GROMACS .gro file of C-alpha atoms in nm:
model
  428
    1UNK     CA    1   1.560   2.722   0.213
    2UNK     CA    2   1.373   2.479   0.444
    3UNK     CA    3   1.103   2.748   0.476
    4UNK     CA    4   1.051   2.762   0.118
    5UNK     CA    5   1.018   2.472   0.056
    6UNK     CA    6   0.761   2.408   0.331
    7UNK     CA    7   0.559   2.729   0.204
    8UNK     CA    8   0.546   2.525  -0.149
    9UNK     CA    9   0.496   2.211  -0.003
   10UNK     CA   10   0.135   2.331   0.154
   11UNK     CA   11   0.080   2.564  -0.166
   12UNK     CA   12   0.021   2.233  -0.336
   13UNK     CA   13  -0.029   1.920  -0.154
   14UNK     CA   14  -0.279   1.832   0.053
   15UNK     CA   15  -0.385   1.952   0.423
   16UNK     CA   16  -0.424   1.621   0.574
   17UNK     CA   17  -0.060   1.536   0.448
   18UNK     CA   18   0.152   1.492   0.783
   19UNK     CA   19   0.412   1.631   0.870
   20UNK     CA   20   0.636   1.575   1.173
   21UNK     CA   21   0.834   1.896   1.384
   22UNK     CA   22   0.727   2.206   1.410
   23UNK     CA   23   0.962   2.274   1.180
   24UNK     CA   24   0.949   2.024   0.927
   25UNK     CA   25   1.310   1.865   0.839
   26UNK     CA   26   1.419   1.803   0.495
   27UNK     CA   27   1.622   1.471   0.499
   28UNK     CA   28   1.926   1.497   0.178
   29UNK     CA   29   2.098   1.162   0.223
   30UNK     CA   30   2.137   0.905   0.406
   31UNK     CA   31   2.473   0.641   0.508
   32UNK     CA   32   2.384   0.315   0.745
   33UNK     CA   33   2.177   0.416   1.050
   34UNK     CA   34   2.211   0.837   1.037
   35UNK     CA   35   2.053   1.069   0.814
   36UNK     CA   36   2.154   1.467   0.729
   37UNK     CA   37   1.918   1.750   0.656
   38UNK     CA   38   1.941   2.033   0.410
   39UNK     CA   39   2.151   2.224   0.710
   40UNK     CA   40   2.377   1.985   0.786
   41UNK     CA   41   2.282   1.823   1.061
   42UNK     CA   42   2.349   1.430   1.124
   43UNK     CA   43   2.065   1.197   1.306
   44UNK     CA   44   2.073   0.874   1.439
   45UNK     CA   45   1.752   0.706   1.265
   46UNK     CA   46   1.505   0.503   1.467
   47UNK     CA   47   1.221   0.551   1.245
   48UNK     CA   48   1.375   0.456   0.911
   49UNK     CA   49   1.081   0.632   0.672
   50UNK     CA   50   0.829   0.427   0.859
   51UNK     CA   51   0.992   0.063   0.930
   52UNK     CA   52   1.122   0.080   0.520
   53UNK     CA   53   1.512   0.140   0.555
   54UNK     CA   54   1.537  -0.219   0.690
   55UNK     CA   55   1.856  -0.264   0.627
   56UNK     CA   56   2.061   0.042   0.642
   57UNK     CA   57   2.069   0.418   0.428
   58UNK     CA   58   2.285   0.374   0.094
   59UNK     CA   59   2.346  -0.046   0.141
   60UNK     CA   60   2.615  -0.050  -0.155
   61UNK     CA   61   2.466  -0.387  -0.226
   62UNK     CA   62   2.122  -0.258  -0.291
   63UNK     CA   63   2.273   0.041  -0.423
   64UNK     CA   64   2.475  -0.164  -0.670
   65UNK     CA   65   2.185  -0.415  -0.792
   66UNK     CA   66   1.945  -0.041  -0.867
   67UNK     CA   67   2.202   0.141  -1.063
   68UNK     CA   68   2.281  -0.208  -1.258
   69UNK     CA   69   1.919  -0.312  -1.332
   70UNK     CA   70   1.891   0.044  -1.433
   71UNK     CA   71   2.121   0.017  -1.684
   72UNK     CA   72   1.968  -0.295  -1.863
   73UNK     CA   73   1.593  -0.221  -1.845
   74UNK     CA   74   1.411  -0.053  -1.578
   75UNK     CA   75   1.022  -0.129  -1.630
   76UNK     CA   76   0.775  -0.376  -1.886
   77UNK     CA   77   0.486  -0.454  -1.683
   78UNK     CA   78   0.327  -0.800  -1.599
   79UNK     CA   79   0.254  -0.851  -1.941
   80UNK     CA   80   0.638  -1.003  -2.034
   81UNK     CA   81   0.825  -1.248  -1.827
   82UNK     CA   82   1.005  -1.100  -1.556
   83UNK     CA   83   1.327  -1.286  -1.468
   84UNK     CA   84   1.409  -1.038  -1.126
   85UNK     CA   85   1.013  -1.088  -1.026
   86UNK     CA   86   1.008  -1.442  -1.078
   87UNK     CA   87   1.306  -1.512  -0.854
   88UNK     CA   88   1.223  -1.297  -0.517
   89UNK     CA   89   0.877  -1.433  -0.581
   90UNK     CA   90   1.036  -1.789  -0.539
   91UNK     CA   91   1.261  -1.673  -0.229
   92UNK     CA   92   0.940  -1.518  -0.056
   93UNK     CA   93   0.665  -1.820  -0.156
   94UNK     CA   94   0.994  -2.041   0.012
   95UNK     CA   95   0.997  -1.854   0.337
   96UNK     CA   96   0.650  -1.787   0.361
   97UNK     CA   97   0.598  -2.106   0.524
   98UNK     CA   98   0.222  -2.129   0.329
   99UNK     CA   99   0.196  -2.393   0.101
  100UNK     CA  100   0.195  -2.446  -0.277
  101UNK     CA  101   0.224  -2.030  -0.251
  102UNK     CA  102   0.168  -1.816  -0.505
  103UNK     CA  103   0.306  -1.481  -0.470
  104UNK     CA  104   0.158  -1.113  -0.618
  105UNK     CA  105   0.347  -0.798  -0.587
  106UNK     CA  106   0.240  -0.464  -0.576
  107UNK     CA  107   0.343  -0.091  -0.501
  108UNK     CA  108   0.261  -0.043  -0.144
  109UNK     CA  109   0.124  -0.206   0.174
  110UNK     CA  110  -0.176  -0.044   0.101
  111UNK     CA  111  -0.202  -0.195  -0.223
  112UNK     CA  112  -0.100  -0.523  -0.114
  113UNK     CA  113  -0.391  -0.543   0.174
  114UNK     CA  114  -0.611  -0.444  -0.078
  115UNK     CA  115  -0.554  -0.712  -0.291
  116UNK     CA  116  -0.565  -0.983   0.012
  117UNK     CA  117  -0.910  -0.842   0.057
  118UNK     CA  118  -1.022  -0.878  -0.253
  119UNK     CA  119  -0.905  -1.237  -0.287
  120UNK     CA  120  -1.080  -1.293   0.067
  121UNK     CA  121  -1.418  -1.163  -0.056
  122UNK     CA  122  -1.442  -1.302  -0.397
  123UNK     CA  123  -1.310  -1.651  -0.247
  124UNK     CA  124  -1.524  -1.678   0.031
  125UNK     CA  125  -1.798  -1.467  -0.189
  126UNK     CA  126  -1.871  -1.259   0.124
  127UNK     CA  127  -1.798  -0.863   0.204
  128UNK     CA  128  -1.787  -0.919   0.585
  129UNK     CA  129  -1.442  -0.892   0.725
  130UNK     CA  130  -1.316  -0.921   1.069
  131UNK     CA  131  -1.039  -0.632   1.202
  132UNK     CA  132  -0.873  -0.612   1.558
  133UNK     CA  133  -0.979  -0.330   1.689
  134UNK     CA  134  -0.678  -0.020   1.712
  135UNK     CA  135  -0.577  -0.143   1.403
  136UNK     CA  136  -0.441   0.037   1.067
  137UNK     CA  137  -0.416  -0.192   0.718
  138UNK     CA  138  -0.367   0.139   0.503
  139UNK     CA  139  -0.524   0.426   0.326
  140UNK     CA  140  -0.711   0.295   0.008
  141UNK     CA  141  -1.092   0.292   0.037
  142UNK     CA  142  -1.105  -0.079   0.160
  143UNK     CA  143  -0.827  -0.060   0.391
  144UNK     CA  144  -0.918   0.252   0.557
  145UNK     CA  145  -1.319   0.100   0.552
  146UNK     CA  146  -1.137  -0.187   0.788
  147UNK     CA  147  -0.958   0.037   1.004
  148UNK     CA  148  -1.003   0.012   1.350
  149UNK     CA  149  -0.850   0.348   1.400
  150UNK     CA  150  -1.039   0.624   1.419
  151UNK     CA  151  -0.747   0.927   1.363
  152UNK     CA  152  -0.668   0.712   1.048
  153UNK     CA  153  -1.007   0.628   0.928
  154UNK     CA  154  -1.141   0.976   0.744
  155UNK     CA  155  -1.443   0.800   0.649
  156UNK     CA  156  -1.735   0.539   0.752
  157UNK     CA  157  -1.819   0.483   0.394
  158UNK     CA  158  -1.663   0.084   0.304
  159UNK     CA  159  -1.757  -0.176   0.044
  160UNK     CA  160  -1.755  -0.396   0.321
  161UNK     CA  161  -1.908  -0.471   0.653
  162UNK     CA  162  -1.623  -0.471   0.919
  163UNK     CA  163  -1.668  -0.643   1.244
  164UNK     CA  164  -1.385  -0.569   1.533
  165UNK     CA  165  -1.256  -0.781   1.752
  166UNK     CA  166  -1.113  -0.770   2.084
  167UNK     CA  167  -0.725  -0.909   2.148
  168UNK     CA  168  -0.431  -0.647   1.985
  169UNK     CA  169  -0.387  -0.420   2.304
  170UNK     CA  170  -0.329  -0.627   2.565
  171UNK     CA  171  -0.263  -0.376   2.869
  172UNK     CA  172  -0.584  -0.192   2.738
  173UNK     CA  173  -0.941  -0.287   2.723
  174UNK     CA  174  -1.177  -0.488   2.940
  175UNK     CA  175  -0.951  -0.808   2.960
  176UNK     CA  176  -0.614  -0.625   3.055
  177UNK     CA  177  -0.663  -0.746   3.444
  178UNK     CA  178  -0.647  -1.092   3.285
  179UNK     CA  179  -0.329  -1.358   3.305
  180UNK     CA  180  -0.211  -1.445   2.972
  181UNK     CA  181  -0.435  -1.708   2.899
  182UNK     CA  182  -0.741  -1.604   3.068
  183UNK     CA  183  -0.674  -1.281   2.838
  184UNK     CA  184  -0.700  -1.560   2.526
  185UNK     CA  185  -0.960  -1.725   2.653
  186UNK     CA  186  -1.202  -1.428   2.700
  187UNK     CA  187  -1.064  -1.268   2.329
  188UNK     CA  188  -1.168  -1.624   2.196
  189UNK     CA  189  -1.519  -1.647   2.387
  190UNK     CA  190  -1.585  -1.266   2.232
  191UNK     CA  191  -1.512  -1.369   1.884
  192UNK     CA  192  -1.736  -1.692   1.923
  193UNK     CA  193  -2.025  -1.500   2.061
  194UNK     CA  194  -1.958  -1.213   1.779
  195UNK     CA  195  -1.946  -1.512   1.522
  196UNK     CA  196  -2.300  -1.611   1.646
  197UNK     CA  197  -2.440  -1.259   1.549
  198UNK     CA  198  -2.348  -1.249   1.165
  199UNK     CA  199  -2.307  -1.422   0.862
  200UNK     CA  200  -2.035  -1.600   0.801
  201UNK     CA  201  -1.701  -1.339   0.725
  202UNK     CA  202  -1.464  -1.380   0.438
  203UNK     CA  203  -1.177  -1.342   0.653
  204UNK     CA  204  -0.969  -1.201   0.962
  205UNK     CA  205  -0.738  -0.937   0.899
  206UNK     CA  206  -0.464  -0.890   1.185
  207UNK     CA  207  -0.115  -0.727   1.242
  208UNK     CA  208   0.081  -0.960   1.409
  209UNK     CA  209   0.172  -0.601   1.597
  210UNK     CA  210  -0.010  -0.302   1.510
  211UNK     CA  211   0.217  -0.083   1.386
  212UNK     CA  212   0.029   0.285   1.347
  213UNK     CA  213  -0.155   0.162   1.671
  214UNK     CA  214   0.178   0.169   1.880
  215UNK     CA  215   0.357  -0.129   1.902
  216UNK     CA  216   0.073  -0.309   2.099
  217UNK     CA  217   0.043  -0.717   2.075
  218UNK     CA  218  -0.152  -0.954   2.252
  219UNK     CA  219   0.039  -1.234   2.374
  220UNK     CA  220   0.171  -1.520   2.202
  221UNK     CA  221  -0.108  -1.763   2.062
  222UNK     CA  222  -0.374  -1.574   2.042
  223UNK     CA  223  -0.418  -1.603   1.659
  224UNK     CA  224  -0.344  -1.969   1.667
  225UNK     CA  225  -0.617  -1.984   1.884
  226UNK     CA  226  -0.858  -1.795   1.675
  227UNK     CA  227  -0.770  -1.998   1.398
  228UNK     CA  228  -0.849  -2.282   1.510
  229UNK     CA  229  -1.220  -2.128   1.559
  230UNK     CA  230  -1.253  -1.982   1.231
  231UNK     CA  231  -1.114  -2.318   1.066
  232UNK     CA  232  -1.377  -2.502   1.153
  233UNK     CA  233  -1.613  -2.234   0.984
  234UNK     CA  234  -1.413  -2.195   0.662
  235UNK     CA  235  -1.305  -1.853   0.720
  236UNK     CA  236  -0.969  -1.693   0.621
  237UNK     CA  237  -0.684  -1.559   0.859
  238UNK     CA  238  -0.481  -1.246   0.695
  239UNK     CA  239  -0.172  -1.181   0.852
  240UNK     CA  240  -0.061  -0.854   0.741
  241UNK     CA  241   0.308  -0.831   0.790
  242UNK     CA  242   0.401  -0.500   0.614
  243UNK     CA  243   0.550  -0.396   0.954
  244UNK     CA  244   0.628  -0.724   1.161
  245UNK     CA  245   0.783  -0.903   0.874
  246UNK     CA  246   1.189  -0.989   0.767
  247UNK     CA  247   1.290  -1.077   1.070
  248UNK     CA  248   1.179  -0.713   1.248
  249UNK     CA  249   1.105  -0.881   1.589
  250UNK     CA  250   1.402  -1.088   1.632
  251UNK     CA  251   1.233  -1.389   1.788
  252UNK     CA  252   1.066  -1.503   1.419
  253UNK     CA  253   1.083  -1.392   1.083
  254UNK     CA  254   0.722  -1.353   1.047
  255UNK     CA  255   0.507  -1.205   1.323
  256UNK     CA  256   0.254  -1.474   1.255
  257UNK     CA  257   0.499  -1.754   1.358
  258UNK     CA  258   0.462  -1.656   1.742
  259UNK     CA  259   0.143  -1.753   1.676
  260UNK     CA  260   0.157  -2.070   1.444
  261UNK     CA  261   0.117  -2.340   1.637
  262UNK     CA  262  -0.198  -2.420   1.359
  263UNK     CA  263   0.019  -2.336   1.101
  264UNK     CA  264   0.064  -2.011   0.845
  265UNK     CA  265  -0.113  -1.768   0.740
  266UNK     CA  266  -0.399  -1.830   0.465
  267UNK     CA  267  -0.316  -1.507   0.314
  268UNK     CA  268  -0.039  -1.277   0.418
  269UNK     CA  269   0.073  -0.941   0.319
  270UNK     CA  270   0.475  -0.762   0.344
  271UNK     CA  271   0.601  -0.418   0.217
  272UNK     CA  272   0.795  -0.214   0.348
  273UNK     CA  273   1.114  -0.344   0.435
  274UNK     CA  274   1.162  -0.562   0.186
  275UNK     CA  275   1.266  -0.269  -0.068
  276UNK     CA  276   1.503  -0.063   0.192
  277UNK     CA  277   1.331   0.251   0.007
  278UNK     CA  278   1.199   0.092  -0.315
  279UNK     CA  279   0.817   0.043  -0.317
  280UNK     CA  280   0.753  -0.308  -0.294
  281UNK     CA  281   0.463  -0.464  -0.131
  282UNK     CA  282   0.310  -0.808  -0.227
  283UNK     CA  283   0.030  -1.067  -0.121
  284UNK     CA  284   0.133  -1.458  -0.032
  285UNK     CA  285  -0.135  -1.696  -0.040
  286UNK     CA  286  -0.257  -2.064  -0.138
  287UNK     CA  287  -0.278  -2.141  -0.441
  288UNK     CA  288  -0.642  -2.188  -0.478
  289UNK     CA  289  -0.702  -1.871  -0.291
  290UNK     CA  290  -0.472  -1.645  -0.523
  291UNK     CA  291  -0.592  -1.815  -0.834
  292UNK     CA  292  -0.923  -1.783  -0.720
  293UNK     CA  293  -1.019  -1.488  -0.965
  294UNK     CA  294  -1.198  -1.520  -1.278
  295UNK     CA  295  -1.092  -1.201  -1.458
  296UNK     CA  296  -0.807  -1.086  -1.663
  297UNK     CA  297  -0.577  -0.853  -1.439
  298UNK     CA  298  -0.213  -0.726  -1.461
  299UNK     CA  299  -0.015  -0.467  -1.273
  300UNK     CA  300   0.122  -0.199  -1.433
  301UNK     CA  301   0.397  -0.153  -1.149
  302UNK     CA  302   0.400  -0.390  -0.951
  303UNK     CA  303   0.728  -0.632  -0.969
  304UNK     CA  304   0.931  -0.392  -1.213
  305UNK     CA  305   1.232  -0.511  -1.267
  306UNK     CA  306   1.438  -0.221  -1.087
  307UNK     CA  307   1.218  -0.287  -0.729
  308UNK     CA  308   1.254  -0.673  -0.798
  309UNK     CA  309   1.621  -0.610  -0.810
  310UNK     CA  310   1.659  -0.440  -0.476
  311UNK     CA  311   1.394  -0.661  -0.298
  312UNK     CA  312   1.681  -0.952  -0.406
  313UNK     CA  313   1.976  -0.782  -0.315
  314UNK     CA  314   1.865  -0.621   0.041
  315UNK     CA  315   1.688  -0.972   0.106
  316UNK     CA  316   2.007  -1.124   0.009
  317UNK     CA  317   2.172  -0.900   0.263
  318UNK     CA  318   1.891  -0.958   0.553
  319UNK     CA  319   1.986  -1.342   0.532
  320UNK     CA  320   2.374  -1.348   0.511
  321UNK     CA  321   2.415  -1.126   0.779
  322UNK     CA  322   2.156  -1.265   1.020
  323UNK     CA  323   2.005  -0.959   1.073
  324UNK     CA  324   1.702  -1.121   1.259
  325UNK     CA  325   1.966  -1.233   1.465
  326UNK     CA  326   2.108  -0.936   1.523
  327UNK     CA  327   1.721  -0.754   1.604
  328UNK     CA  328   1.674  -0.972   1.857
  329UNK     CA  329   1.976  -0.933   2.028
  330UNK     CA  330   2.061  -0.533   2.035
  331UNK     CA  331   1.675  -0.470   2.035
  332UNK     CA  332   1.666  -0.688   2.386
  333UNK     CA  333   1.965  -0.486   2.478
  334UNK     CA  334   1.753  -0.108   2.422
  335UNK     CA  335   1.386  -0.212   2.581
  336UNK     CA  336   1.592  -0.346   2.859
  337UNK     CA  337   1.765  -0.030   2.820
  338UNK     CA  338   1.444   0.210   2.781
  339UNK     CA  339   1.282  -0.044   3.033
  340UNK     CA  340   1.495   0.113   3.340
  341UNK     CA  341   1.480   0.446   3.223
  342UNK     CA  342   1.089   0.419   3.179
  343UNK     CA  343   1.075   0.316   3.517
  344UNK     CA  344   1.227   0.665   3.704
  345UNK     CA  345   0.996   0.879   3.444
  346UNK     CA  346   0.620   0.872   3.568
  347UNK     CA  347   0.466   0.973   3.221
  348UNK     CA  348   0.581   0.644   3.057
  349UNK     CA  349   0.314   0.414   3.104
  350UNK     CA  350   0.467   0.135   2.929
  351UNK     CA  351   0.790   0.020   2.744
  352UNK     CA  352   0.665  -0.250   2.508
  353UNK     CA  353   0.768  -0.438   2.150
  354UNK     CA  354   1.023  -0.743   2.077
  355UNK     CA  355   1.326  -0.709   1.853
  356UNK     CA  356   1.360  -0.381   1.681
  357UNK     CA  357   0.992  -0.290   1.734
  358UNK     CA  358   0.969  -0.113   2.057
  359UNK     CA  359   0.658   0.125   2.204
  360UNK     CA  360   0.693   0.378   2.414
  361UNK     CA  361   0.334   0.464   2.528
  362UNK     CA  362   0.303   0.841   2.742
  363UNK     CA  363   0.039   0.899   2.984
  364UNK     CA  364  -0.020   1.179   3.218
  365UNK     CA  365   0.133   1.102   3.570
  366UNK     CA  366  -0.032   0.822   3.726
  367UNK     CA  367  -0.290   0.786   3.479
  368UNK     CA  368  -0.390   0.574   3.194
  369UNK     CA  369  -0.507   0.919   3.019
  370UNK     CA  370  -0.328   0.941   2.683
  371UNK     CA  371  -0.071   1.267   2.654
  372UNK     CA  372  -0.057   1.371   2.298
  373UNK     CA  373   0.124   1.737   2.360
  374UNK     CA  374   0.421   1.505   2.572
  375UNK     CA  375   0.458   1.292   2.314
  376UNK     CA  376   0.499   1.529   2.033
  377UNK     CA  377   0.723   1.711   2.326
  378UNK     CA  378   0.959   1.396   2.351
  379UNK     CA  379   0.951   1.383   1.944
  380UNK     CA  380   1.097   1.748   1.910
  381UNK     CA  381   1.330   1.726   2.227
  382UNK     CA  382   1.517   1.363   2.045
  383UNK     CA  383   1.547   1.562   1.716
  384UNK     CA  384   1.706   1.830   1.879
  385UNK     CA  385   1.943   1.568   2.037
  386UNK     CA  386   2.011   1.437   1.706
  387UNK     CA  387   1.748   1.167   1.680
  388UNK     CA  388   1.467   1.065   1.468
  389UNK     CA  389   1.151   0.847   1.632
  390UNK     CA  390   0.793   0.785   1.524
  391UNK     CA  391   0.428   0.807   1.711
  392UNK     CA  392   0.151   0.622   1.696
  393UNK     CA  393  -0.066   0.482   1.895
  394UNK     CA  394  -0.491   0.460   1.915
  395UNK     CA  395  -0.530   0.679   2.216
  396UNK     CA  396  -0.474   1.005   2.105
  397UNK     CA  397  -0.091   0.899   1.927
  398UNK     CA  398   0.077   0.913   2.252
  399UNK     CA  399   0.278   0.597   2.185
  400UNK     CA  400   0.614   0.725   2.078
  401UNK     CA  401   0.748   0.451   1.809
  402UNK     CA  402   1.152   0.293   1.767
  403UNK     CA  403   1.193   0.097   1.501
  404UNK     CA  404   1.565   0.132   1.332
  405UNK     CA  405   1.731  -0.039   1.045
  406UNK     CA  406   1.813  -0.389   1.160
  407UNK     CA  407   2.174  -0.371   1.117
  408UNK     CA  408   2.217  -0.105   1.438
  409UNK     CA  409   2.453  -0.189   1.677
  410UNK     CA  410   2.553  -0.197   2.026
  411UNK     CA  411   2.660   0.130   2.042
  412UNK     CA  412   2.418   0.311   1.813
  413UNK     CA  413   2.163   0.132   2.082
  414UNK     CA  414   2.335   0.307   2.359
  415UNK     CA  415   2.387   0.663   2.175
  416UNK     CA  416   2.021   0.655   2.069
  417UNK     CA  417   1.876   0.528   2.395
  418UNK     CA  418   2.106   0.818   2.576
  419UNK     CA  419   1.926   1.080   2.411
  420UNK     CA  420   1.571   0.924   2.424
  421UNK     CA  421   1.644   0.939   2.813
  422UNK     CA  422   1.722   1.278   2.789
  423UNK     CA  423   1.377   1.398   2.569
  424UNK     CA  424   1.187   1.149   2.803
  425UNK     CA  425   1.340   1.324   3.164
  426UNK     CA  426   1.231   1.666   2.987
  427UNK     CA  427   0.861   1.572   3.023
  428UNK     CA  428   0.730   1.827   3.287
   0.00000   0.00000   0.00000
């Protein structure tokens, strides 16, 4: 059956569609942190459809809110008041930390960079734009123009001029030799001296952690300190938090608060998680920035009243149950984990992330040469042990990618990191 349905899969969708396995797995439902295929077999899942179950498969409470906002009304548009949309919009504008915030939701991550774009450019009434290099904000013309990695970015064409900066892989790059600060320091003296060679940009555009790119951060205050050099030239800092945001990295519920010492976020994107499955993405910003456009617009989809209603519900469930408490603690407890095992396997170059979040980058032996084929070699050999990862990464996707519901526990840690030892030893 799984056959089949793969031969009709590529008899109509697209080439450049990705799948993961060589054979592809059909997932049929899901219950807390394991998935089943269409054979019966039961996974522990790391990966939760790309950082989106945040909570956990089939949460009766999301569950519940769905199947009753279903039964009222499912969809109007923006063009009638929206009771669901107007309260997690006051929930998120609260723990945004920007103020007097005005909140916009849309379908996807994608959509909801997008948008923070387009408010950057048409506030600031300039196309340039500033990315981190090894970075991935989506696959929509703009965000893919802004992409700073290359196996993601299918074209050079881009409404607007991109600049890349140095500072989101910090054991990478010409600074990596650096301490901590010296490492700022030099990121800060590169954007300064890149500032001096253009016209003024409409904004930066950062992931607090790259997600796509593997899990790689620079340390702690390095955005503060760029913002404090492009506040004194009027330009915008974009924090997109469709992967680091809800609490994912235990330490802060935003990524951008390990770097806030200047305050929030001008602008800042979320999706993912916030719908545990649901598409919901949005853009947070100012008020004068978000009201900044002088054209009619609406969205079709974004906010309907069924999404609205899980985003409450599994946010609802997020807070009550501490789960950022709960990422930071049994995600110290696996990289510590990982950590040891990392260190008697000589492909892993690195075991890196905070909270739930973790990197696993693969190298050949005593190299920093990227391994794709291991990688995709410790991807198969978990699913045959019965669990599900991600890769990433922007050398070659050899960074292997753990990132599981937040509600996992102790001994879901333990299982999960067992087998990852296992498909990690098998590396020839």
């Amino acid at each position: 059956m799984t056959n089949d349905l793969l031969g009709r899969h590529r008899a109509v969708l697209p080439d450049w569609l990705a799948l993961y396995y060589e054979e592809p797995l059909e997932i049929t439902h899901g219950e807390g942190r394991h998935v089943w295929d269409a054979q019966g077999n039961r996974y522990l899942d790391f990966f939760g459809g790309i950082l989106t179950t945040m909570t956990a498969h089939a949460l009766p409470e999301v569950t519940k809110a769905v199947s009753e906002q279903a039964g009222r009304i499912i969809h109007s548009s923006t063009l009638y008041l929206n009771r669901p949309m107007v309260e997690l919009a006051e929930r998120i504008a609260q723990l945004s930390g920007i103020p007097d915030a005005r909140v916009f939701f849309t379908t996807s991550g994608t959509e909801a960079n997008d948008t923070a774009l387009l408010l950057a450019t048409a506030y600031r009434r300039s196309n340039t734009i500033l990315a981190m290099r090894n970075s991935y904000h989506g696959r929509s013309f703009s965000a893919v123009g802004i992409t700073g990695n290359s196996g993601w970015s299918p074209t050079s064409l881009s409404p607007l001029q991109t600049l890349y900066v140095h500072g989101g892989v910090r054991t990478r790059g010409p600074f990596a030799s650096l301490s901590d600060d010296a490492y700022i320091a030099a990121c800060v003296d590169d954007l300064k001296d890149l500032l001096g060679h253009t016209r003024a940009p409409a904004a930066l555009i950062a992931e607090p952690v790259q997600g796509v790119g593997g899990f790689t951060a620079p340390p702690d205050g390095l955005y503060a300190a760029f913002r404090e050099v492009l506040h004194e030239r009027g330009i915008l800092w974009i924090a997109d938090e469709v992967q680091t945001g809800w609490g994912r990295t235990g330490e802060h519920f935003w990524g951008w608060q390990a770097h806030g010492r200047n305050g929030p976020p001008d602008i800042m994107t979320f999706a993912k998680g916030i719908g545990n499955g649901m598409s919901i993405g949005g853009v947070v910003a100012r008020s004068e920035i978000m009201n900044c456009l002088d054209s009619n617009s609406i969205s079709t989809f974004g906010g309907t009243q069924i999404t609205m209603a899980a985003g409450l519900a599994n946010l609802n469930y997020l807070l009550e149950h501490d789960l950022q408490g709960n990422a930071r603690r049994v995600g110290g407890l696996l990289i510590e984990r990982l950590r040891a095992v990392a260190a008697q396997v000589p492909a892993v170059r690195e075991v890196r992330g905070r909270g739930l979040m973790i990197g696993i980058e693969i190298t050949e032996p005593g190299t920093d040469d990227a391994d794709p084929q291991a990688a995709a070699a410790v991807l198969e050999a978990a699913r045959e042990g019965g669990l599900l990862i991600g890769k990433g990464g922007g050398h070659n996707t050899s960074a292997l990618r753990v990132a599981p519901p937040l509600s996992l526990n102790v001994a879901e840690a333990e299982e999960g990191a067992a087998i990852l030892e296992n498909a990690l030893r098998s590396i020839p």
